[in-house]
Structures are given as C-alpha cells and as structure tokens.
Short mmCIF file of N, CA and C in Angstrom, two decimals:
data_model
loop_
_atom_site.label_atom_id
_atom_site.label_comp_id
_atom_site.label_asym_id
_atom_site.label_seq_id
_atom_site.Cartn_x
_atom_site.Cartn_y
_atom_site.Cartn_z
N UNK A 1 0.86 -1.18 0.00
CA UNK A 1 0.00 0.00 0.00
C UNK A 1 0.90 1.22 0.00
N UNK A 2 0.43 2.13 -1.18
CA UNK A 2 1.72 3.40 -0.56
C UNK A 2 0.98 4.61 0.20
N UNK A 3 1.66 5.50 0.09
CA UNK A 3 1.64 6.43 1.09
C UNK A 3 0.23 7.08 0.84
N UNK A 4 -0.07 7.28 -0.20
CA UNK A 4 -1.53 7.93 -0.24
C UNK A 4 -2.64 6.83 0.07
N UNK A 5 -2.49 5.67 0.22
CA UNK A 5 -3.33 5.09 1.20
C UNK A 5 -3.20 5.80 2.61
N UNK A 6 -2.19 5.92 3.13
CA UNK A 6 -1.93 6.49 4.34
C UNK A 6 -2.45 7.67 4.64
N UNK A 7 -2.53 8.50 3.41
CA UNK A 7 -2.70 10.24 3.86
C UNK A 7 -4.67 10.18 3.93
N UNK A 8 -5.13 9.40 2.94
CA UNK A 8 -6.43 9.46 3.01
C UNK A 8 -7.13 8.30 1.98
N UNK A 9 -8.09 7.91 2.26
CA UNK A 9 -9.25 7.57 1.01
C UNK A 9 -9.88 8.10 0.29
N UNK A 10 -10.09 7.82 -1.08
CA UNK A 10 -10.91 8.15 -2.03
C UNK A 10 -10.66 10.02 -1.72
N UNK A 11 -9.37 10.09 -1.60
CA UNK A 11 -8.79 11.26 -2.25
C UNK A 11 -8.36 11.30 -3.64
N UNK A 12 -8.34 13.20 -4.34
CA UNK A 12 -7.57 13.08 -5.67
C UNK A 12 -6.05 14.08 -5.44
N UNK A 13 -5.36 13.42 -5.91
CA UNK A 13 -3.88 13.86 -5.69
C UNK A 13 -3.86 15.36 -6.33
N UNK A 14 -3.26 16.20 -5.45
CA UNK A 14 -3.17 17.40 -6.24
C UNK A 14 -1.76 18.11 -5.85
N UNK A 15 -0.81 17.70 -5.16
CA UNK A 15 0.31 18.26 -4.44
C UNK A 15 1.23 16.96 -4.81
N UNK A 16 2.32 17.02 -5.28
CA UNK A 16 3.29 15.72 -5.04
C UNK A 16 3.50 14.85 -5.90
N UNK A 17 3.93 13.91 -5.67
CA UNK A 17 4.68 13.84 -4.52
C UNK A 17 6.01 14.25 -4.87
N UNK A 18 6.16 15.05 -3.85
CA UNK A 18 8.01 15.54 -3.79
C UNK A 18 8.73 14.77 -3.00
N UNK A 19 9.95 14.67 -3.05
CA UNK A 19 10.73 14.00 -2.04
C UNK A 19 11.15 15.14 -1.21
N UNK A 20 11.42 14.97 0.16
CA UNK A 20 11.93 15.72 1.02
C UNK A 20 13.06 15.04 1.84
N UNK A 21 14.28 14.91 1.34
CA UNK A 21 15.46 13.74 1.92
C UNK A 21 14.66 12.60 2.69
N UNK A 22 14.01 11.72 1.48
CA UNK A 22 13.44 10.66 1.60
C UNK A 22 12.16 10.89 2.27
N UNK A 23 11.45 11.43 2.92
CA UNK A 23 9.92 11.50 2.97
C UNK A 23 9.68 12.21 1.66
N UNK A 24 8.19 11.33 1.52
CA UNK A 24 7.37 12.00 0.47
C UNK A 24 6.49 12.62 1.02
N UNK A 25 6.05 13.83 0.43
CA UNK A 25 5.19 14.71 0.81
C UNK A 25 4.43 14.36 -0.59
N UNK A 26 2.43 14.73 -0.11
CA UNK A 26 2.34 15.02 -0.77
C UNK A 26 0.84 15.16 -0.53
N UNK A 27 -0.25 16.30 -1.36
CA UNK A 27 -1.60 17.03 -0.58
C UNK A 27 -2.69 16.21 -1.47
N UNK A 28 -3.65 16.10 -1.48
CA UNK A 28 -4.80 16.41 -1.70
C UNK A 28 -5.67 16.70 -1.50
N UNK A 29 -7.43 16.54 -1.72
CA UNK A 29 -8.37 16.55 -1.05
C UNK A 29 -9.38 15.60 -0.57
N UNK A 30 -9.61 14.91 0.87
CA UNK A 30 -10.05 13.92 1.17
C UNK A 30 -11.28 13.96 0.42
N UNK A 31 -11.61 12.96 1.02
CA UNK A 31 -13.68 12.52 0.38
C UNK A 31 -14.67 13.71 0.79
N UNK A 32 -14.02 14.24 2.05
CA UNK A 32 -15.02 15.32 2.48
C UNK A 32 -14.51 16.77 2.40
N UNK A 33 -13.83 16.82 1.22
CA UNK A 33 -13.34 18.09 0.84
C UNK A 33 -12.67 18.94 1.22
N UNK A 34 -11.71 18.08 2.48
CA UNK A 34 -11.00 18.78 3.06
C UNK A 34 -9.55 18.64 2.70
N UNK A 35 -8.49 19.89 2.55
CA UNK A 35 -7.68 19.44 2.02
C UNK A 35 -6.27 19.29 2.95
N UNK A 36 -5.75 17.94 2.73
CA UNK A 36 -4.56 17.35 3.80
C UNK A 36 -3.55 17.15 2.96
N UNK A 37 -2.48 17.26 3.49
CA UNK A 37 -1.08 17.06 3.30
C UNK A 37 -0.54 16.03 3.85
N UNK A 38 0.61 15.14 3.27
CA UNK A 38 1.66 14.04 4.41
C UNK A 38 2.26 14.06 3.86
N UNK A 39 3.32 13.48 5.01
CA UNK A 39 5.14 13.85 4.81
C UNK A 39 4.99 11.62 5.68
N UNK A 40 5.68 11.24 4.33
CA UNK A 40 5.70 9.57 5.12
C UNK A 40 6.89 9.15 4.45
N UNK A 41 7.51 8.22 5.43
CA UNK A 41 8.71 7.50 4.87
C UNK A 41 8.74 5.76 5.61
N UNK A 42 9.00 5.12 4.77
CA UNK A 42 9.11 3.25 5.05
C UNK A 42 9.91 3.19 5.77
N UNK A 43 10.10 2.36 6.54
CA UNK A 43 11.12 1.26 7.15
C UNK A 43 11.43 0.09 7.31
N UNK A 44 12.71 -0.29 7.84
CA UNK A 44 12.97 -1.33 7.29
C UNK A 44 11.76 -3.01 7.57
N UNK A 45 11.27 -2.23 8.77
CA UNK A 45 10.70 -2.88 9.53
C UNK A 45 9.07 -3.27 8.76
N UNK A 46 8.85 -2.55 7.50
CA UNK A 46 7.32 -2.84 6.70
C UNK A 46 6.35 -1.49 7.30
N UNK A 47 7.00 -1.13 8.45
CA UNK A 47 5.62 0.36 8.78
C UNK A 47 6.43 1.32 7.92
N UNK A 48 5.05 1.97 7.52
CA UNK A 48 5.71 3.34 7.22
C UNK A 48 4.93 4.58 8.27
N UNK A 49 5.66 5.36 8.26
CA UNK A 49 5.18 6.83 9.39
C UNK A 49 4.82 7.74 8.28
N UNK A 50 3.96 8.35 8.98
CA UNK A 50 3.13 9.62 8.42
C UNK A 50 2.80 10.57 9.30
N UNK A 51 2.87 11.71 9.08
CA UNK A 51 2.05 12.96 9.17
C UNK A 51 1.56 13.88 8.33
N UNK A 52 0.42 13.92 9.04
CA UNK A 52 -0.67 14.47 8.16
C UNK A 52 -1.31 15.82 8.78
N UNK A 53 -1.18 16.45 8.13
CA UNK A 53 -1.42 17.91 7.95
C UNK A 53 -2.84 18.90 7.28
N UNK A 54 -3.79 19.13 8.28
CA UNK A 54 -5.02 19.92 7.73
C UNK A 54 -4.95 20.86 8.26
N UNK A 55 -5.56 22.31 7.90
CA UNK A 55 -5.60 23.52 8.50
C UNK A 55 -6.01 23.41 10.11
N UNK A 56 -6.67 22.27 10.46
CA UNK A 56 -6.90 21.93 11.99
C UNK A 56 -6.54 21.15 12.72
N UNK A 57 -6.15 19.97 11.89
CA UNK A 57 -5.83 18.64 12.46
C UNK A 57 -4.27 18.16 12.43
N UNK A 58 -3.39 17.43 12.76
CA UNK A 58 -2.13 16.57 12.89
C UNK A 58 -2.45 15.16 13.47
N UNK A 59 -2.35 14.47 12.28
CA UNK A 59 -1.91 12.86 12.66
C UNK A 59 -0.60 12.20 12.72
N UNK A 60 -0.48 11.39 13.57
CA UNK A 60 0.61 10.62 13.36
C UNK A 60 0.07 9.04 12.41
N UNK A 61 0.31 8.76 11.69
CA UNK A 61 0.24 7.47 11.40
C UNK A 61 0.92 6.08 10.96
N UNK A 62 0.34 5.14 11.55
CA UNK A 62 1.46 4.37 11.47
C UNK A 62 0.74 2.85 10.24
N UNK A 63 0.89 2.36 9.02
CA UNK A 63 1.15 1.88 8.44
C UNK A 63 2.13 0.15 8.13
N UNK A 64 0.53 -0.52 7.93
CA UNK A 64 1.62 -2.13 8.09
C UNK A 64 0.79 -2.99 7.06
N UNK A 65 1.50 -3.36 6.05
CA UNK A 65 0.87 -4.00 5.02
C UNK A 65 0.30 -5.74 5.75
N UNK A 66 1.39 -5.79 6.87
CA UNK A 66 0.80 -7.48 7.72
C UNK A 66 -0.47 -7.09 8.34
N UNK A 67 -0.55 -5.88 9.26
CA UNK A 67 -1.29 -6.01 10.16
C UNK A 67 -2.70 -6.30 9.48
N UNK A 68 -3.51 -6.54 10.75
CA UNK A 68 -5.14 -6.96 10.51
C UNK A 68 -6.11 -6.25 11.88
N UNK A 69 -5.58 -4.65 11.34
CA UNK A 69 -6.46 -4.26 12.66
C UNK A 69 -8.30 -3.88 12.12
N UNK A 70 -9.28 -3.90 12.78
CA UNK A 70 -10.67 -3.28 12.98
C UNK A 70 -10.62 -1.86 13.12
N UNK A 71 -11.24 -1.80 11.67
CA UNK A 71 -11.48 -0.41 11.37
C UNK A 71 -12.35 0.76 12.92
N UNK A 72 -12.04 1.70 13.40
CA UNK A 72 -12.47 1.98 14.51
C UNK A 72 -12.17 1.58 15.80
N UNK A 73 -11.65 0.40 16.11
CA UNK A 73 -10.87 -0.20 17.28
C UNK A 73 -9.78 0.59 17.80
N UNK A 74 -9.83 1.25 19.33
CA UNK A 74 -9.59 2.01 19.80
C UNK A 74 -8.04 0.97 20.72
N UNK A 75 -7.23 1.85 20.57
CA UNK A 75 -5.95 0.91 21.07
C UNK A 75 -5.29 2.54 22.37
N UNK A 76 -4.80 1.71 23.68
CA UNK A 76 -4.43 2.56 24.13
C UNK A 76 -2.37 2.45 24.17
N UNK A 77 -1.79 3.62 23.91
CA UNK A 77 -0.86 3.54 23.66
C UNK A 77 0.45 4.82 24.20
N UNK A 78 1.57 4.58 24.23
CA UNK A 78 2.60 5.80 25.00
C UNK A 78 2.89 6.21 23.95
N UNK A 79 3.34 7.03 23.73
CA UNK A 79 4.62 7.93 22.35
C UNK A 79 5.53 8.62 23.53
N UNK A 80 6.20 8.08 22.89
CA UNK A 80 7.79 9.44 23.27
C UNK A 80 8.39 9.63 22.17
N UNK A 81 9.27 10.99 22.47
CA UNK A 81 10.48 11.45 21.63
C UNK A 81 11.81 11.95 22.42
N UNK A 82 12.41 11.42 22.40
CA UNK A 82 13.56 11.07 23.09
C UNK A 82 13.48 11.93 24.81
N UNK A 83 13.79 12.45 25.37
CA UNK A 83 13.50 13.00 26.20
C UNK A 83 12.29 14.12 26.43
N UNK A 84 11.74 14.71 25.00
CA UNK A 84 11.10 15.78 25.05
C UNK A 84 9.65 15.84 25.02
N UNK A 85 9.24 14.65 24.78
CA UNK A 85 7.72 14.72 24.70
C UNK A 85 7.72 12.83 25.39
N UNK A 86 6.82 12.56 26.00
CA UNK A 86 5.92 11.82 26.50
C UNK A 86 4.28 11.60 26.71
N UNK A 87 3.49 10.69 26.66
CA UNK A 87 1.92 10.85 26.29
C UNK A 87 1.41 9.90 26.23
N UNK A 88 0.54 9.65 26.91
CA UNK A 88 -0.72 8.35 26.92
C UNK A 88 -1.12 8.83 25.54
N UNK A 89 -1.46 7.79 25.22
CA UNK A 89 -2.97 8.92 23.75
C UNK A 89 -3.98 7.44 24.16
N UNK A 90 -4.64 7.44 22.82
CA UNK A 90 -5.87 6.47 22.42
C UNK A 90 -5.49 6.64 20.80
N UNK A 91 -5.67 5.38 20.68
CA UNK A 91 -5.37 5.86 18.55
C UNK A 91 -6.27 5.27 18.48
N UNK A 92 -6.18 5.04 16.98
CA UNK A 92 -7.61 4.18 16.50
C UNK A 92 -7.15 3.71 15.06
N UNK A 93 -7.98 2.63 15.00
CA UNK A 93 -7.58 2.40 13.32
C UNK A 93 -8.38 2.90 12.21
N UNK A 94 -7.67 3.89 11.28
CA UNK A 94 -8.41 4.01 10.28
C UNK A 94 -8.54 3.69 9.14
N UNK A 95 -8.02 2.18 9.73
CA UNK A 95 -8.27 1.00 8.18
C UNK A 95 -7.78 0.14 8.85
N UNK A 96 -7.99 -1.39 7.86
CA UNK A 96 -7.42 -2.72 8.18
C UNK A 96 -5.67 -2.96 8.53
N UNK A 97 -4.73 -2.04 8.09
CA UNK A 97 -3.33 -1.99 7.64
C UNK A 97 -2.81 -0.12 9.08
N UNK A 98 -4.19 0.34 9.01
CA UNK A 98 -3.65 2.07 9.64
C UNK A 98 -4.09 2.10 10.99
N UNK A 99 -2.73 2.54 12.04
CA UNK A 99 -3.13 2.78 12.90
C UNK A 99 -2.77 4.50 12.81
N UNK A 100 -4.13 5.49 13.49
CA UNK A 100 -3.66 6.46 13.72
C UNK A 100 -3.55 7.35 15.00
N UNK A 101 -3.15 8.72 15.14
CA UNK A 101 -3.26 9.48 16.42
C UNK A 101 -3.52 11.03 16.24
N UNK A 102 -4.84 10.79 16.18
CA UNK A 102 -4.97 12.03 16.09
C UNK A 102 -5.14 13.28 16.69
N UNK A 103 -4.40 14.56 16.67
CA UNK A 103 -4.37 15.64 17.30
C UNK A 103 -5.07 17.05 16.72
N UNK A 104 -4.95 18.64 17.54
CA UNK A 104 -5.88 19.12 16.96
C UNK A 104 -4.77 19.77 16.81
N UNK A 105 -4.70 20.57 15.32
CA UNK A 105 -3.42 21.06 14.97
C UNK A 105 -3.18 22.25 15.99
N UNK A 106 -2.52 22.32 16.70
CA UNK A 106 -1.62 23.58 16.95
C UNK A 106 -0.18 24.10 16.85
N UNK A 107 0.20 24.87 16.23
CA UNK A 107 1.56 25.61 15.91
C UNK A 107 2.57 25.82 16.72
N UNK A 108 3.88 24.89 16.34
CA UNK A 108 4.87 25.43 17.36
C UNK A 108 4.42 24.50 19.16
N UNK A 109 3.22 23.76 19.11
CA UNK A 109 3.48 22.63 20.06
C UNK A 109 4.65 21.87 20.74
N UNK A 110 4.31 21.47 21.91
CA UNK A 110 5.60 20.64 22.02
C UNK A 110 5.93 19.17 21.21
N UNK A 111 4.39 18.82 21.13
CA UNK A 111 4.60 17.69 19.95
C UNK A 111 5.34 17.86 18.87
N UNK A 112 4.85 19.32 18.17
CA UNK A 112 5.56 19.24 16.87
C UNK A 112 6.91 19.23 17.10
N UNK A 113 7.58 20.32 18.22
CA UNK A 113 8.87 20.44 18.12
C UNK A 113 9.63 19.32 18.30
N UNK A 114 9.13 18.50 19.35
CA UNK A 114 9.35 17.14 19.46
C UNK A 114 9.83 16.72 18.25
N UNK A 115 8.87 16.52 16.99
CA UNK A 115 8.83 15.54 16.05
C UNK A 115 10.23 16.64 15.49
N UNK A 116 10.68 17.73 15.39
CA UNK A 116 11.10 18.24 14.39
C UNK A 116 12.34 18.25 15.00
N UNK A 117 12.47 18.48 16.54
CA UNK A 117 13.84 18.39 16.95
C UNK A 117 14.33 17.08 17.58
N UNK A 118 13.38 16.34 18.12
CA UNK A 118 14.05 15.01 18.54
C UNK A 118 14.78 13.90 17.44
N UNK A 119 15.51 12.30 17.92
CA UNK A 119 15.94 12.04 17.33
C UNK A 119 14.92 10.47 17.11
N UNK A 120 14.37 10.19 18.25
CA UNK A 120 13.98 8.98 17.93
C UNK A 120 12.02 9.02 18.40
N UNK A 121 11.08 8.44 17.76
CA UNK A 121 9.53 8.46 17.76
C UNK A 121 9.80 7.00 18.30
N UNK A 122 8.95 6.37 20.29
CA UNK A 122 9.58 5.58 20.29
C UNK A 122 7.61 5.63 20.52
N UNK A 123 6.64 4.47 20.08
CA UNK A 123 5.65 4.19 20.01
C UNK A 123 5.59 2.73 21.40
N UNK A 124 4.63 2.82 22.42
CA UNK A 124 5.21 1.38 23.07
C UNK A 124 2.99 1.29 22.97
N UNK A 125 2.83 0.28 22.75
CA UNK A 125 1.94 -0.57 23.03
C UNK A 125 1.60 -1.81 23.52
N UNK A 126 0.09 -2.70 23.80
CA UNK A 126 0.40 -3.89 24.52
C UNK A 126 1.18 -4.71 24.46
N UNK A 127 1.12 -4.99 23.05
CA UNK A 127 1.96 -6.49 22.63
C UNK A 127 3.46 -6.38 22.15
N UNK A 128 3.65 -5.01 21.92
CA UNK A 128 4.84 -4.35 20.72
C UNK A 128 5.39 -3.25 21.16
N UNK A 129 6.81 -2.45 20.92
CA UNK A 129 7.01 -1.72 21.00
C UNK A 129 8.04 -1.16 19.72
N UNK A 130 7.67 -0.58 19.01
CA UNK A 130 8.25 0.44 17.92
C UNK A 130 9.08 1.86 17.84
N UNK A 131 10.31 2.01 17.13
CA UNK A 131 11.21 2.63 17.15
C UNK A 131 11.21 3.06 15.70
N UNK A 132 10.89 4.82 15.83
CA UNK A 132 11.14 5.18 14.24
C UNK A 132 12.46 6.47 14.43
N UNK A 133 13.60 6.44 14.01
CA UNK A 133 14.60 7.12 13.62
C UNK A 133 13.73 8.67 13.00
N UNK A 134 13.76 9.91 13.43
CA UNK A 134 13.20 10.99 13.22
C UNK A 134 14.13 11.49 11.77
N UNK A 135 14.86 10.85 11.49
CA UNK A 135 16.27 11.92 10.46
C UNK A 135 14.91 12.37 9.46
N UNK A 136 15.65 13.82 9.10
CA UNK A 136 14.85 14.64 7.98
C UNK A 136 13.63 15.21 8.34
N UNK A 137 13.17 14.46 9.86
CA UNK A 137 11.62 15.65 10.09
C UNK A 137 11.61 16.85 10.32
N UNK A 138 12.67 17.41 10.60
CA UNK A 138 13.47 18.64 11.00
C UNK A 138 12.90 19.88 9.62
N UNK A 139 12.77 18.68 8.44
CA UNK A 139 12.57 19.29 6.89
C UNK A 139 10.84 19.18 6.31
N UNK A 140 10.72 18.17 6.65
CA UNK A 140 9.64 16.97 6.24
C UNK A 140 7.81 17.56 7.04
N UNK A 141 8.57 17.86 8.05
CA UNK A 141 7.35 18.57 9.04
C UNK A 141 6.87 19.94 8.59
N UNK A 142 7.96 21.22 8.44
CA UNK A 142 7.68 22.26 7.76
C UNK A 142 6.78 22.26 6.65
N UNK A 143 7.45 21.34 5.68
CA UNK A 143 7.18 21.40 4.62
C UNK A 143 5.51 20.85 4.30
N UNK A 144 4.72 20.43 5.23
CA UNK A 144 3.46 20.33 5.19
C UNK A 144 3.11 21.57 5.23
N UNK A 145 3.76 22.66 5.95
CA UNK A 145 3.01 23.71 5.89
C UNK A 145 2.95 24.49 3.98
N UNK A 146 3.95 24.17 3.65
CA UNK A 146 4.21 24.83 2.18
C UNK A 146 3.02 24.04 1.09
N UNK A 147 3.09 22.49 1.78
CA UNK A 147 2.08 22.05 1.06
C UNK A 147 0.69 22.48 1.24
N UNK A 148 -0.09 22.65 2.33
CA UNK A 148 -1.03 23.62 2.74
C UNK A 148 -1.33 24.65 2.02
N UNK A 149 -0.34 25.34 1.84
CA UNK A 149 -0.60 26.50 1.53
C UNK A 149 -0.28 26.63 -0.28
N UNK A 150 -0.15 25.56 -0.60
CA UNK A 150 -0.10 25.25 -1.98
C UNK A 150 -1.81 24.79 -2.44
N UNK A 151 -2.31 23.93 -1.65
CA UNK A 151 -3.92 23.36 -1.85
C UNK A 151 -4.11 24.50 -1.17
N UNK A 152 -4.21 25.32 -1.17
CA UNK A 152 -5.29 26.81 -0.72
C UNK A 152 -6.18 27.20 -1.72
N UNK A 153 -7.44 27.19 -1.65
CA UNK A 153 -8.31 27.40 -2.56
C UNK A 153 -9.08 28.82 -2.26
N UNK A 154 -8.88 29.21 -1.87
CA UNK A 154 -8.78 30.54 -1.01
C UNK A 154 -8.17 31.99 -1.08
N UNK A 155 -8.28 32.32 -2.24
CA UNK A 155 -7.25 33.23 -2.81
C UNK A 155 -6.84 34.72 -1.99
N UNK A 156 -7.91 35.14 -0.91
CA UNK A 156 -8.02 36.25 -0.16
C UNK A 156 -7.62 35.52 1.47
N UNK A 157 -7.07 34.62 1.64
CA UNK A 157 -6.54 34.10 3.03
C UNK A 157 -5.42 35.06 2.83
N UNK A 158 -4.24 34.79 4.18
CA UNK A 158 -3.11 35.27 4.07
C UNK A 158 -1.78 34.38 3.81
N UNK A 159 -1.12 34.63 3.28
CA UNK A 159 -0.29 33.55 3.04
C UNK A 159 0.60 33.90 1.66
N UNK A 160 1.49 33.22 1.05
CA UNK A 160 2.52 34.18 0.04
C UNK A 160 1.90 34.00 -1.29
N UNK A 161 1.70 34.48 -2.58
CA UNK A 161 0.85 34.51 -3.98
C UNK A 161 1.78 33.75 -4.68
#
C-alpha cells in the first residue's frame, strides 16, 4: 500500500509527490473536501510513518501492510520522543493496515517540536514496541506547511501569492 493510502481515502492527488530527503510529501483533497497534506517514509521494519497535515488537524500514522487491525478499534498507547515529549494517547484504526493518532493542529506545540527536533519516535503498546529514527523531520514537518498552503483554494486568506 503506498503512502496515499496512508494520507487518506478516495482522495484526488493534487500536491506531489516531492521527495523531502526521503519522505514524500504530498496534498490532496479527502472525500469530504478537506484538504490534507503528508510527509511519510518506510522502514525497514514494513511500517511506514506519516504525518498528516489539515488547516486543523495533525496525525501521526502508522502503516503495516501485515497487520489486521478493525477499522475503529480504539488501542491505548505511550509515544515518546527522546527526552522531550511523552503521552498516553488512544489511537484508533483508520483502516485494516492504519493505525492512527490524532491531534488538533496547533503551531509550534511541544509535539511538533518534538517531532522536528528530537531524534527517535519511540511508540510502546500492549503487545509491541516500535522505534522510528526521526532523520529529515526537521525538513519533512515544515514542509506540510508549504504544502497547505499550496492546496489553498482561497485566494483572499493570508499567506505568500
């Protein structure tokens, strides 16, 4: 499955995909007309990571062509980033293969900085615990915002012409 399984369903591609030192970015507009951005890269391990980017929202998502999770099945789970962020959440699956975590976007968070300055996304759940190497989010994270503001349909917002 690639990455635009990840960013959304029965979306149409309109941004991308660019490479960003190996994440792909890249926007469209979901089923419900809203338009999202992701920055995702594979590992060796078969997940791939994502974030996903709407004028309100930030997901983390995590991606496994084995898994066999229930669509809606609520999983409780930790995230860290190396010393700087820590967090119970609740994710959920939003597909058979996607687990996600979703947040309400805010700017300059400690999450984000987390993701942009730490080195390691360490995910621990019941059965498993997962380790994603951060290299390039430093680039990869911003750059949702450029994509954003590329799907702007909005010609009188503020933002650069």
């Amino acid at each position: 499955m690639n990455s635009v399984a990840i960013l959304m369903a029965a979306a149409i591609q309109s941004y991308g995909p660019v490479d960003i030192n190996g994440w792909e970015l890249r926007g469209a507009n979901n089923s419900d007309g809203t338009y999202v951005c992701s920055a995702s890269i594979p590992y060796r391990s078969g997940i791939s990571l994502a974030f996903v980017r709407s004028s309100s929202t930030f997901r983390i998502a995590l991606q496994n062509e084995a898994w066999q999770l229930q669509e809606g099945e609520r999983y409780s789970l930790t995230i860290r980033i190396d010393n700087r962020f820590n967090q119970s959440v609740t994710a959920h699956a939003s597909g058979d293969q996607t687990l996600a975590i979703d947040y309400d976007w805010v700017p300059n968070s400690s999450l984000e900085n987390a993701l942009i300055y730490g080195n390691i996304l360490y995910v621990n759940a019941q059965q498993a615990d997962f380790q994603f190497e951060l290299t390039n989010s430093s680039r990869a994270i911003p750059a949702l915002n450029s994509c954003l503001q590329a799907g702007s349909r909005n010609p009188f917002s503020s933002g650069p012409k």
